[in-house]
Coordinates of C-alpha atoms in Angstrom, one line a residue:
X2 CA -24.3 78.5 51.7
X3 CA -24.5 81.0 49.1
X4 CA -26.3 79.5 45.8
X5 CA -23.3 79.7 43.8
X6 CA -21.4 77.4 46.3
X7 CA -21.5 74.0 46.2
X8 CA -20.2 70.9 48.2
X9 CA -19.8 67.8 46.0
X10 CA -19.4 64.6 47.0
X11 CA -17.7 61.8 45.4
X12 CA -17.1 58.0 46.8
X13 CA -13.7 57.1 46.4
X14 CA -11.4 53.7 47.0
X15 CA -7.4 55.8 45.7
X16 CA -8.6 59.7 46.1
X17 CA -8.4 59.8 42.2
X18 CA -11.1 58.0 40.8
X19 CA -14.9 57.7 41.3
X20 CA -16.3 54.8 43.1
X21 CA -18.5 53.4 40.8
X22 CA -20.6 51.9 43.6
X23 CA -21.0 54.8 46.2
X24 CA -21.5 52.1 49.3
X25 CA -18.2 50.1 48.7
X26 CA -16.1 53.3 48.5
X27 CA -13.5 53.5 51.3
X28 CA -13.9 57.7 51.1
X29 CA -15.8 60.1 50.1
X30 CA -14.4 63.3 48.4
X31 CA -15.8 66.8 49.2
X32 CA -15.2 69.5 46.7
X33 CA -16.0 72.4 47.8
X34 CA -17.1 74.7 45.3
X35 CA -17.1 78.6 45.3
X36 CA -18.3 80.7 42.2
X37 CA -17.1 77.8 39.9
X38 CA -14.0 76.9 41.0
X39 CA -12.8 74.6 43.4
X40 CA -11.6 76.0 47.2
X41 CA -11.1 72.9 48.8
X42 CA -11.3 68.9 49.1
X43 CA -11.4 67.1 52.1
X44 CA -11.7 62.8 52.5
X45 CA -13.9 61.6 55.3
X46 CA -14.0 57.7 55.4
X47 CA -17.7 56.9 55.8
X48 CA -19.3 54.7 58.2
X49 CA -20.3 51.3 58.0
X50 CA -22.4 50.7 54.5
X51 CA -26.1 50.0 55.8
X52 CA -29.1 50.8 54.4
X53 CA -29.8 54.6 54.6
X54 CA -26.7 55.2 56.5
X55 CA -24.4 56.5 53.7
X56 CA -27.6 59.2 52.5
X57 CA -27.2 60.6 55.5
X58 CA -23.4 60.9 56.2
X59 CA -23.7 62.6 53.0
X60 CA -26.2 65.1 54.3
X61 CA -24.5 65.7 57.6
X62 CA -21.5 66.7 55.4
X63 CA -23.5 69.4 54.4
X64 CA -23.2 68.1 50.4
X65 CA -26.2 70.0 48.0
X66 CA -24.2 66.8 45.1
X67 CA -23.4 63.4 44.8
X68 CA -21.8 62.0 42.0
X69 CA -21.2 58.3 41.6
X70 CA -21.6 55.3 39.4
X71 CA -25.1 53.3 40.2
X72 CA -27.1 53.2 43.5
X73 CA -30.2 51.7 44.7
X74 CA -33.5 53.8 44.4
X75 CA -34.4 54.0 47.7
X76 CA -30.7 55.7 48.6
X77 CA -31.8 58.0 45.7
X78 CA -35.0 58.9 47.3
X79 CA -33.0 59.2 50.4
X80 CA -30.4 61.6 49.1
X81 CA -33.8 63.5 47.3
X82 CA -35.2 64.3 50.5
X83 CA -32.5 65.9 51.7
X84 CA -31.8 68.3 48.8
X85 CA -28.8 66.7 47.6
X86 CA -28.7 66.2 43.3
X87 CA -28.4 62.7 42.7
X88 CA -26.1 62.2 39.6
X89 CA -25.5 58.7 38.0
X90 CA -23.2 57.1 35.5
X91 CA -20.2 58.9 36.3
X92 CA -16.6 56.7 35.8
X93 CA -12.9 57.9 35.5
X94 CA -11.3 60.1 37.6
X95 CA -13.1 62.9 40.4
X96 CA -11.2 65.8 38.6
X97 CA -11.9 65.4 35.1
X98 CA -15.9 64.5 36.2
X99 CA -16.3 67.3 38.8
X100 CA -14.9 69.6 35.8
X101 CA -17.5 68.1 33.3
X102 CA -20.0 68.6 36.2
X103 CA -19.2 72.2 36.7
X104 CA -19.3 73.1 33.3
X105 CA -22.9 71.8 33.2
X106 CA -22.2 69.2 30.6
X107 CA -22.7 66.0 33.3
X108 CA -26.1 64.4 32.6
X109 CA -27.6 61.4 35.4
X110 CA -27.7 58.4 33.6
X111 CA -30.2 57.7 36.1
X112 CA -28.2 54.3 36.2
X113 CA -29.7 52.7 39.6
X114 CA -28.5 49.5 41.3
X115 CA -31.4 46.9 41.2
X116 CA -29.3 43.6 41.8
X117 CA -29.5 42.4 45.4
X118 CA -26.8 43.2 47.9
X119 CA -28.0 41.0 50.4
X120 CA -29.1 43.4 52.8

């Protein structure tokens, strides 16, 4: 992938808005982005939420972005060593935040999960 392209991943339950939990989302969108602007999206419905599962159907799907509501610390470390921007915080709908996020005005909240999920 060229520099200026990007593939970023959003979990979603309705295709419109972001999951704000990225391991209860039924999807996950990939935008795929090309000098700026948006070229495609495809769904992929992940697999089974276990830990370190999700970091890495992320990273086979080739994303360099996630962008999601609150996750753990070590699926933040996870997504990390793979190369893949972890951002945080994000709420509303996957067109208006990818927009925000292209424009460079999205900022991680750094808002990580540390309640237990019974893992």
């Amino acid at each position: 992938m060229d520099k200026n392209d990007r593939r970023i991943a959003f979990p979603t339950n309705d295709r419109i808005n972001v999951e704000e939990h990225f391991g209860h989302a039924k999807e996950f969108a990939f935008a795929d982005v090309k000098d700026g602007k948006v070229i495609s999206t495809d769904y992929v419905t992940p697999p089974a939420h276990e830990p370190g599962v999700i970091p890495a159907f992320v990273g086979a799907q080739k994303a360099t972005a996630i962008i999601t509501g609150g996750m753990g610390g070590m699926a933040v470390n996870l997504f990390k060593q793979q190369n893949i921007e972890v951002i945080l915080g994000a709420k509303g709908t996957i067109e208006e935040t990818l927009k925000t996020y292209l424009e460079g005005e999205l900022a991680s909240t750094g808002s990580a999960c540390d309640h237990d999920h019974q893992h």
